Coordinates of C-alpha atoms and ligand atoms in Angstrom, one line a residue:
X246 CA 67.2 109.4 109.2
X247 CA 68.5 107.1 106.5
X248 CA 65.7 104.8 105.2
X249 CA 66.5 101.1 105.0
X250 CA 66.4 101.2 101.2
X251 CA 69.1 103.9 101.3
X252 CA 71.7 101.8 103.0
X253 CA 74.6 100.4 101.0
X254 CA 75.1 96.7 100.8
X255 CA 78.2 97.0 102.9
X256 CA 76.3 98.9 105.7
X257 CA 73.3 96.6 105.6
X258 CA 75.5 93.5 105.7
X259 CA 77.0 94.8 109.0
X260 CA 73.6 95.5 110.5
X261 CA 72.3 92.1 109.4
X262 CA 75.3 90.3 110.9
X263 CA 74.9 92.2 114.2
X264 CA 71.3 91.3 114.3
X265 CA 70.2 95.0 114.3
X266 CA 68.0 94.5 111.3
X267 CA 66.5 91.4 109.7
X268 CA 66.5 90.5 106.1
X269 CA 62.7 90.4 106.2
X270 CA 62.6 94.0 107.3
X271 CA 65.2 95.0 104.7
X272 CA 63.3 93.2 102.0
X273 CA 59.9 94.7 103.1
X274 CA 61.4 98.2 102.9
X275 CA 62.5 97.5 99.4
X276 CA 59.1 96.0 98.3
X277 CA 57.4 99.0 99.8
X278 CA 59.8 101.3 97.9
X279 CA 58.9 99.4 94.8
X280 CA 55.2 99.9 95.5
X281 CA 55.8 103.6 95.8
X282 CA 58.1 104.4 92.9
X283 CA 57.9 101.5 90.4
X284 CA 54.6 102.8 88.8
X285 CA 56.7 105.9 87.8
X286 CA 60.0 104.3 87.0
X287 CA 58.9 100.9 85.5
X288 CA 62.3 99.2 86.0
X289 CA 60.9 95.7 86.4
X290 CA 59.4 93.2 84.0
X291 CA 58.5 91.1 87.0
X292 CA 58.6 91.8 90.8
X293 CA 59.1 88.5 92.7
X294 CA 57.8 89.7 96.0
X295 CA 56.7 86.3 97.4
X296 CA 60.0 84.7 96.4
X297 CA 61.9 87.6 97.9
X298 CA 60.1 87.3 101.3
X299 CA 60.7 83.5 101.3
X300 CA 64.4 84.0 100.6
X301 CA 64.6 86.8 103.3
X302 CA 63.2 84.4 105.9
X303 CA 65.7 81.8 104.8
X304 CA 68.5 84.4 105.1
X305 CA 67.3 85.3 108.6
X306 CA 67.5 81.6 109.5
X307 CA 71.1 81.6 108.3
X308 CA 71.9 84.7 110.4
X309 CA 70.4 83.0 113.4
X310 CA 72.5 79.9 113.0
X311 CA 75.6 82.0 111.9
X312 CA 76.3 79.5 109.2
X313 CA 77.1 80.0 105.6
X314 CA 77.1 83.8 105.7
X315 CA 78.4 85.9 102.9
X316 CA 78.4 89.7 102.3
X317 CA 75.3 89.2 100.0
X318 CA 73.2 87.0 102.3
X319 CA 69.8 88.6 102.8
X320 CA 70.5 91.5 100.4
X321 CA 67.7 92.6 98.0
X322 CA 69.0 92.3 94.4
X323 CA 67.5 92.8 90.9
X324 CA 68.4 90.7 87.9
X325 CA 68.4 91.8 84.3
X326 CA 65.7 89.8 82.5
X327 CA 68.2 87.9 80.2
X328 CA 69.9 86.0 83.0
X329 CA 68.2 82.6 83.2
X330 CA 66.3 82.0 86.4
X331 CA 64.9 78.5 86.9
X332 CA 61.1 78.4 86.6
X333 CA 60.9 82.2 86.6
X334 CA 60.2 84.0 83.3
X335 CA 63.3 85.3 81.5
X336 CA 61.9 87.4 78.7
X337 CA 64.8 89.5 77.3
X338 CA 62.0 92.1 77.1
X339 CA 60.9 90.3 73.9
X340 CA 57.5 89.0 72.7
X341 CA 59.6 86.0 71.5
X342 CA 60.4 84.9 75.1
X343 CA 57.4 86.5 77.0
X344 CA 56.4 83.2 78.5
X345 CA 59.8 81.5 78.6
X346 CA 60.6 79.9 82.0
X347 CA 64.1 78.4 81.8
X348 CA 64.5 74.9 83.3
X349 CA 67.8 75.9 84.8
X350 CA 69.7 78.7 86.6
X351 CA 72.5 80.6 84.9
X352 CA 75.9 80.0 86.6
X353 CA 75.8 83.4 88.2
X354 CA 72.3 82.7 89.6
X355 CA 73.6 79.5 91.1
X356 CA 76.4 81.5 92.8
X357 CA 73.9 84.2 94.0
X358 CA 71.4 81.7 95.3
X359 CA 74.2 79.9 97.2
X360 CA 75.2 83.2 98.8
X361 CA 71.6 83.7 99.9
X362 CA 70.6 86.8 98.0
X363 CA 67.0 88.0 98.0
X364 CA 65.8 88.4 94.4
X365 CA 63.3 91.3 94.2
X366 CA 62.6 91.0 90.5
X367 CA 63.7 90.8 86.9
X368 CA 64.5 94.1 85.2
X369 CA 63.5 95.7 81.9
X370 CA 65.9 96.1 79.0
X371 CA 66.1 96.8 75.4
X372 CA 64.9 93.7 73.5
X373 CA 67.8 91.1 73.5
X374 CA 70.1 93.8 74.9
X375 CA 70.1 95.7 71.6
X376 CA 69.8 99.4 72.4
X377 CA 70.9 102.3 74.7
X378 CA 67.6 103.5 76.2
X379 CA 65.3 100.6 77.1
X380 CA 62.9 102.0 74.5
X381 CA 63.4 98.8 72.5
X382 CA 61.7 96.8 75.2
X383 CA 58.7 95.1 73.7
X384 CA 56.8 95.8 76.9
X385 CA 57.4 99.4 78.0
X386 CA 60.3 101.9 78.4
X387 CA 61.9 102.5 81.8
X388 CA 62.1 106.0 83.1
X389 CA 65.2 107.6 84.5
X390 CA 64.7 108.2 88.3
X391 CA 66.5 111.5 87.9
X392 CA 64.0 112.9 85.4
X393 CA 61.1 110.7 84.6
X394 CA 60.8 112.1 81.1
X395 CA 64.3 110.9 80.2
X396 CA 65.7 107.5 79.3
X397 CA 67.7 105.6 81.9
X398 CA 70.1 104.4 79.2
X399 CA 70.3 100.8 78.1
X400 CA 70.2 98.1 77.4
X401 CA 70.4 97.4 81.2
X402 CA 68.3 100.5 82.0
X403 CA 66.0 98.6 84.3
X404 CA 68.8 97.4 86.5
X405 CA 70.4 100.9 86.7
X406 CA 67.1 102.6 87.4
X407 CA 66.2 100.0 90.1
X408 CA 69.4 100.7 92.0
X409 CA 69.3 104.5 91.5
X410 CA 65.7 104.6 92.8
X411 CA 66.4 102.4 95.9
X412 CA 64.3 99.5 94.7
X413 CA 67.2 97.1 95.0
X414 CA 70.5 97.5 96.8
X415 CA 72.4 96.1 93.8
X416 CA 71.7 94.6 90.4
X417 CA 73.2 92.7 87.6
X418 CA 73.2 93.5 84.0
X419 CA 75.1 92.6 80.8
X420 CA 77.4 94.7 78.7
X421 CA 78.1 93.9 75.1
X422 CA 79.0 97.4 73.9
X423 CA 78.2 99.6 76.9
X424 CA 75.0 98.3 78.3
X425 CA 76.2 98.4 82.0
X426 CA 78.4 101.5 81.9
X427 CA 76.1 103.7 79.8
X428 CA 72.9 103.3 81.9
X429 CA 75.1 103.5 85.1
X430 CA 76.4 106.8 83.8
X431 CA 72.9 108.2 83.1
X432 CA 71.5 107.0 86.4
X433 CA 74.3 108.0 88.8
X434 CA 75.3 104.6 89.9
X435 CA 78.4 102.4 89.6
X436 CA 78.3 99.9 86.7
X437 CA 81.2 97.5 86.0
X438 CA 81.9 95.5 82.9
X439 CA 84.3 92.7 83.8
X440 CA 87.1 91.4 81.6
X441 CA 85.9 89.0 78.9
X442 CA 86.0 85.6 80.6
X443 CA 86.0 86.9 84.2
X444 CA 82.4 85.9 84.7
X445 CA 80.6 82.9 83.3
X446 CA 78.1 83.5 80.5
X447 CA 76.4 80.1 81.0
X448 CA 72.7 80.9 81.2
X449 CA 73.1 84.5 79.9
X450 CA 70.9 84.7 76.8
X451 CA 73.4 85.3 74.1
X452 CA 73.5 88.5 72.0
X453 CA 77.1 88.7 70.7
X454 CA 79.1 85.9 72.4
X455 CA 82.6 87.3 71.9
X456 CA 81.6 90.6 73.6
X457 CA 78.9 89.8 76.2
X458 CA 79.8 89.9 80.0
X459 CA 77.6 90.0 83.0
X460 CA 78.5 92.6 85.6
X461 CA 77.1 94.5 88.7
X462 CA 75.4 97.8 89.4
X463 CA 75.8 99.4 92.8
X464 CA 75.7 102.7 94.6
X465 CA 79.4 102.7 95.4
X466 CA 82.6 100.9 94.5
X467 CA 82.8 98.8 97.7
X468 CA 79.4 97.3 96.9
X469 CA 80.4 96.7 93.3
X470 CA 83.4 94.8 94.6
X471 CA 81.1 92.6 96.7
X472 CA 78.7 92.0 93.8
X473 CA 81.5 91.2 91.4
X474 CA 83.2 88.8 93.9
X475 CA 80.0 86.7 94.2
X476 CA 79.9 85.9 90.4
X477 CA 83.6 86.1 89.3
X478 CA 85.7 82.9 88.7
X479 CA 86.1 79.9 86.5
X480 CA 83.1 77.8 85.3
X481 CA 83.3 74.3 83.7
X482 CA 80.0 75.1 81.9
X483 CA 81.5 78.0 79.9
X484 CA 84.7 77.2 77.9
X485 CA 85.3 81.0 77.3
X486 CA 85.4 81.6 81.1
X487 CA 88.9 82.0 82.4
X488 CA 90.4 79.3 84.7
X489 CA 92.2 82.1 86.6
X490 CA 90.7 82.5 90.1
X491 CA 89.2 85.8 91.0
X492 CA 91.2 88.3 93.1
X493 CA 89.9 89.6 96.4
X494 CA 88.2 92.8 95.2
X495 CA 87.3 94.2 98.6
X496 CA 90.8 93.8 99.9
X497 CA 92.0 95.8 96.9
X498 CA 90.2 98.9 98.2
X499 CA 93.1 100.3 100.1
X500 CA 92.1 104.0 99.7
X501 CA 95.4 104.9 98.0
X502 CA 96.2 105.5 94.4
X503 CA 99.6 107.0 95.0
X504 CA 101.9 106.3 92.1
X505 CA 99.3 104.7 89.9
X506 CA 99.7 105.8 86.3
X507 CA 96.4 106.9 84.8
X508 CA 96.2 107.6 81.1
X509 CA 93.9 110.1 79.4
X510 CA 93.2 109.0 75.8
X511 CA 93.2 112.0 73.6
X512 CA 90.7 110.4 71.2
X513 CA 88.1 110.2 73.9
X514 CA 87.1 113.9 73.4
X515 CA 84.7 114.1 70.5
X516 CA 83.4 117.1 68.7
X517 CA 80.0 118.4 69.7
X518 CA 80.2 116.9 73.2
X519 CA 78.5 119.1 75.8
X520 CA 81.0 121.4 77.6
X521 CA 79.8 120.1 81.1
X522 CA 81.0 116.6 80.3
X523 CA 84.4 117.8 79.1
X524 CA 84.7 120.0 82.2
X525 CA 83.5 117.3 84.7
X526 CA 86.0 114.8 83.2
X527 CA 88.8 117.3 83.4
X528 CA 88.0 118.1 87.0
X529 CA 87.9 114.4 87.9
X530 CA 91.3 113.9 86.2
X531 CA 92.7 116.8 88.3
X532 CA 91.3 115.2 91.4
X533 CA 92.9 111.9 90.6
X534 CA 96.2 113.8 90.1
X535 CA 95.8 115.6 93.5
X536 CA 95.3 112.2 95.1
X537 CA 98.7 111.0 94.0
X538 CA 98.1 109.5 90.6
X539 CA 100.5 110.2 87.7
X540 CA 98.4 111.5 84.8
X541 CA 99.6 110.8 81.3
X542 CA 98.2 111.6 77.9
X543 CA 97.9 108.4 75.7
X544 CA 96.7 107.7 72.2
X545 CA 94.3 105.0 71.1
X546 CA 94.3 105.9 67.4
X547 CA 91.8 103.3 66.2
X548 CA 89.1 104.3 68.6
X549 CA 87.3 106.1 65.8
X550 CA 86.6 102.8 64.0
X551 CA 85.2 101.2 67.1
X552 CA 81.5 101.8 66.4
X553 CA 81.8 100.7 62.8
X554 CA 83.6 97.5 63.7
X555 CA 81.1 96.7 66.5
X556 CA 78.1 97.2 64.3
X557 CA 79.4 94.5 61.9
X558 CA 80.7 92.0 64.6
X559 CA 77.8 92.3 67.1
X560 CA 75.0 91.9 64.5
X561 CA 77.0 89.1 62.8
X562 CA 77.1 87.1 66.1
X563 CA 73.6 88.1 66.9
X564 CA 72.3 86.8 63.6
X565 CA 73.8 83.4 64.4
X566 CA 72.6 83.4 68.1
X567 CA 69.1 84.5 67.3
X568 CA 68.6 81.8 64.6
X569 CA 67.4 79.5 67.4
X570 CA 64.1 81.4 67.8
X571 CA 62.3 79.5 65.1
X572 CA 59.0 78.8 66.9
X573 CA 59.9 75.2 67.3
X574 CA 62.3 74.8 70.3
X575 CA 60.9 77.4 72.8
X576 CA 59.3 80.8 73.0
X577 CA 56.6 82.2 70.9
X578 CA 55.4 80.1 68.0
X579 CA 53.0 81.1 65.2
X580 CA 50.6 78.2 64.8
X581 CA 48.0 79.5 62.4
X582 CA 49.3 77.6 59.4
X583 CA 50.3 74.1 58.4
X584 CA 53.2 75.4 56.3
X585 CA 56.5 75.1 58.1
X586 CA 58.2 78.0 56.4
X587 CA 55.3 80.3 56.9
X588 CA 55.2 79.3 60.6
X589 CA 58.9 80.2 61.0
X590 CA 58.5 83.4 59.1
X591 CA 55.5 84.6 61.0
X592 CA 57.1 83.6 64.3
X593 CA 60.0 85.9 63.6
X594 CA 57.9 88.6 62.1
X595 CA 55.6 88.8 65.2
X596 CA 58.1 87.8 67.8
X597 CA 61.0 90.2 67.1
X598 CA 60.9 94.0 67.3
X599 CA 62.2 96.4 64.7
X600 CA 65.7 96.9 66.1
X601 CA 66.3 93.1 66.5
X602 CA 65.2 92.5 62.9
X603 CA 67.5 95.3 61.8
X604 CA 70.5 93.6 63.6
X605 CA 69.7 90.2 62.2
X606 CA 69.5 91.6 58.7
X607 CA 72.7 93.5 59.1
X608 CA 74.4 90.4 60.5
X609 CA 73.3 88.0 57.8
X610 CA 74.3 90.5 55.2
X611 CA 77.8 91.0 56.6
X612 CA 78.3 87.3 56.7
X613 CA 77.0 86.4 53.3
X614 CA 79.2 85.1 50.5
X615 CA 81.1 87.9 48.8
X616 CA 80.6 90.3 51.7
X617 CA 82.3 88.3 54.4
X618 CA 85.8 89.5 53.4
X619 CA 84.7 93.0 52.7
X620 CA 82.9 93.5 56.0
X621 CA 83.2 90.8 58.7
X622 CA 86.9 90.1 58.1
X623 CA 87.8 93.8 57.9
X624 CA 85.9 94.4 61.1
X625 CA 87.8 91.6 62.9
X626 CA 91.1 93.2 61.7
X627 CA 90.0 96.6 63.1
X628 CA 89.2 94.8 66.3
X629 CA 92.8 93.5 66.5
X630 CA 94.1 97.1 66.0
X631 CA 91.9 98.4 68.8
X632 CA 93.1 95.6 71.1
X633 CA 96.7 96.5 70.2
X634 CA 96.0 100.2 71.0
X635 CA 95.1 99.2 74.5
X636 CA 98.0 96.8 74.8
X637 CA 100.3 99.7 74.0
X638 CA 98.6 102.0 76.4
X639 CA 98.7 99.5 79.3
X640 CA 102.5 99.2 79.0
X641 CA 102.7 102.8 80.4
X642 CA 99.5 103.0 82.4
X643 CA 97.7 101.1 85.1
X644 CA 94.3 102.5 84.0
X645 CA 92.7 104.9 81.6
X646 CA 90.1 107.6 82.4
X647 CA 87.4 109.1 80.1
X648 CA 83.8 110.2 80.0
X649 CA 81.5 107.2 80.1
X650 CA 79.0 108.7 77.6
X651 CA 79.0 111.6 75.1
X652 CA 76.0 113.3 76.8
X653 CA 73.7 113.2 79.8
X654 CA 70.3 111.4 79.9
X655 CA 68.2 112.2 76.8
X656 CA 64.5 112.5 76.6
X657 CA 62.4 109.3 75.9
X658 CA 61.6 109.5 72.2
X659 CA 64.3 112.1 71.5
X660 CA 66.6 109.8 69.5
X661 CA 64.8 108.2 66.7
X662 CA 67.7 107.7 64.3
X663 CA 69.3 104.3 65.0
X664 CA 72.7 105.7 64.1
X665 CA 72.4 108.5 66.7
X666 CA 71.5 105.9 69.3
X667 CA 74.6 103.8 68.3
X668 CA 76.8 106.8 69.1
X669 CA 75.8 106.5 72.8
X670 CA 78.5 103.8 73.1
X671 CA 81.4 105.6 71.5
X672 CA 83.5 105.5 74.7
X673 CA 82.4 102.1 75.9
X674 CA 82.5 99.9 72.8
X675 CA 86.3 99.7 72.4
X676 CA 86.7 97.9 75.8
X677 CA 84.3 95.2 74.7
X678 CA 86.1 94.7 71.4
X679 CA 89.4 94.4 73.3
X680 CA 88.0 92.3 76.1
X681 CA 89.3 94.5 78.9
X682 CA 87.4 95.7 82.0
X683 CA 85.7 99.1 82.6
X684 CA 83.6 100.8 85.2
X685 CA 81.4 103.9 85.1
X686 CA 81.2 105.8 88.4
X687 CA 79.3 109.0 89.4
X688 CA 81.4 111.9 88.3
X689 CA 79.3 115.1 88.4
X690 CA 76.0 116.7 87.4
X691 CA 74.8 119.0 84.7
X692 CA 71.5 120.7 85.5
X693 CA 70.6 117.9 87.9
X694 CA 71.4 115.1 85.5
X695 CA 74.3 112.7 86.3
X696 CA 77.6 112.6 84.4
X697 CA 79.5 109.3 84.5
X698 CA 83.3 108.9 84.6
X699 CA 84.7 105.8 83.0
X700 CA 87.8 103.9 84.3
X701 CA 89.2 101.3 82.0
X702 CA 91.6 98.6 83.2
X703 CA 93.7 96.0 81.5
X704 CA 92.4 92.4 81.3
X705 CA 91.8 91.0 84.9
X706 CA 92.7 94.4 86.5
X707 CA 89.2 94.8 88.0
X708 CA 91.0 95.3 91.4
X709 CA 92.8 98.4 90.1
X710 CA 89.8 100.2 88.6
X711 CA 87.7 99.4 91.7
X712 CA 90.5 100.8 93.9
X713 CA 90.6 104.0 91.9
X714 CA 86.8 104.2 92.0
X715 CA 86.7 103.7 95.8
X716 CA 89.5 106.2 96.4
X717 CA 87.7 108.8 94.1
X718 CA 84.5 108.3 96.1
X719 CA 86.3 109.0 99.4
X720 CA 86.9 112.6 98.0
X721 CA 83.6 113.2 96.3
X722 CA 79.9 112.9 97.1
X723 CA 78.3 112.5 93.7
X724 CA 77.6 108.8 94.5
X725 CA 75.7 109.7 97.7
X726 CA 73.2 111.9 95.9
X727 CA 69.6 110.7 95.5
X728 CA 67.2 111.7 92.9
X729 CA 64.8 114.2 94.4
X730 CA 61.1 114.4 93.4
X731 CA 60.7 110.7 93.0
Ligands
LIG743 N1 74.0 99.9 72.8 C1 74.8 98.8 72.2 C2 73.9 98.1 71.2 O1 72.8 98.4 71.0 C3 75.3 97.9 73.3 C4 74.3 97.0 73.9 C5 74.9 96.1 74.9 O2 75.9 96.4 75.5 N2 74.2 95.1 75.2 O3 74.3 97.0 70.7

């Protein structure tokens, strides 16, 4: 029999509305699952069990009265620990914010609370979302539910692992260069990065403001559509959020991709990539063709400069955004001195981990006088060229398809060279630089480890990539597989 924690959001929603299960039962099943597997996976920085049960009782009251119901009412959800939750610690997995309780909710939390979600906890991440493995968490690494010795990816590794392990039915994360799609790929779940400006960033702790977007993790495309719907749309509190209303994502899942033009970028095959990933991607492309899509080869010639440009732009923005952690306003503060400069220095020395310091130094260097033109301005030019590559491709294509990551889940501790870690995002970063949307979906296995397939869509074409993902799922069963031995 299917356990309650194995239901999809869509299925559970029906059962809840029909009164066949209660949100309290559903929530208890998830809290029990957390008790069983969380000691091994370590996906959460905080489990909010009391709050979850309170919200579940409230949801059951809503079901009893039949008022104010939404597809997420009563559904257990996990939240990446950089989305501000009022009076609940929001640590960014950093010593700097270990005790930070925001006095307000992020806009996405306001939406989610209004729909009546059940929040089961805050999830672990690479510190300030800088990383691809969750090993940069100041607290502990998260383990991949498919192989506990391996990394779940990052930076939203906790959110991906929580959904993959059945500890939450869905989760939210953030994606600056791949932090939703890469962990989704390594954990066999769906992870969607919305178009820049599709979702409000108000209350998302900033890493690189021109790249960050909040997006959902789910076990299938239909659930991802529901989770995206709940948070997408304009927001007066975020001037970079688009005034364009959100589409109806569930209605877009028609089950047909006949006549859609799907491009295969020839630059998204890199040397040294494991053969299984190349083959799985090719097989998926063939499947899409057999389902009626028109497959085209396209060229995105500036892809190879994506990582280089990103590692100037993202650290530059991070160095500005992280300047606020000075030990005065909020967060950790070094108090063992009467000297202001020493206090600030020690606050940062003790409060930030090595990777965050590396990014701040890179960023301040790239922005300093004399280097600005050589590095930052150049990188912004490259960013424009990458954007133009996509603009050209989307004239002929409705979507693009590629591997999500250049490899399957790697062992914890295996990648110690920062540059090797940066390569994890070779296929995901260009979408952030161009501001377009992308999703990683389960696309195969190699020796029991998941392989992700990435679908990229034009700006505000989330409906199209979700439709392709859903149609693909109707012909495959990768997304229904569960990690054994957990
Ligand atoms: N891995 C990339 C980095 O370390 C992307 C992180 C992200 O998307 N937040 O910057």
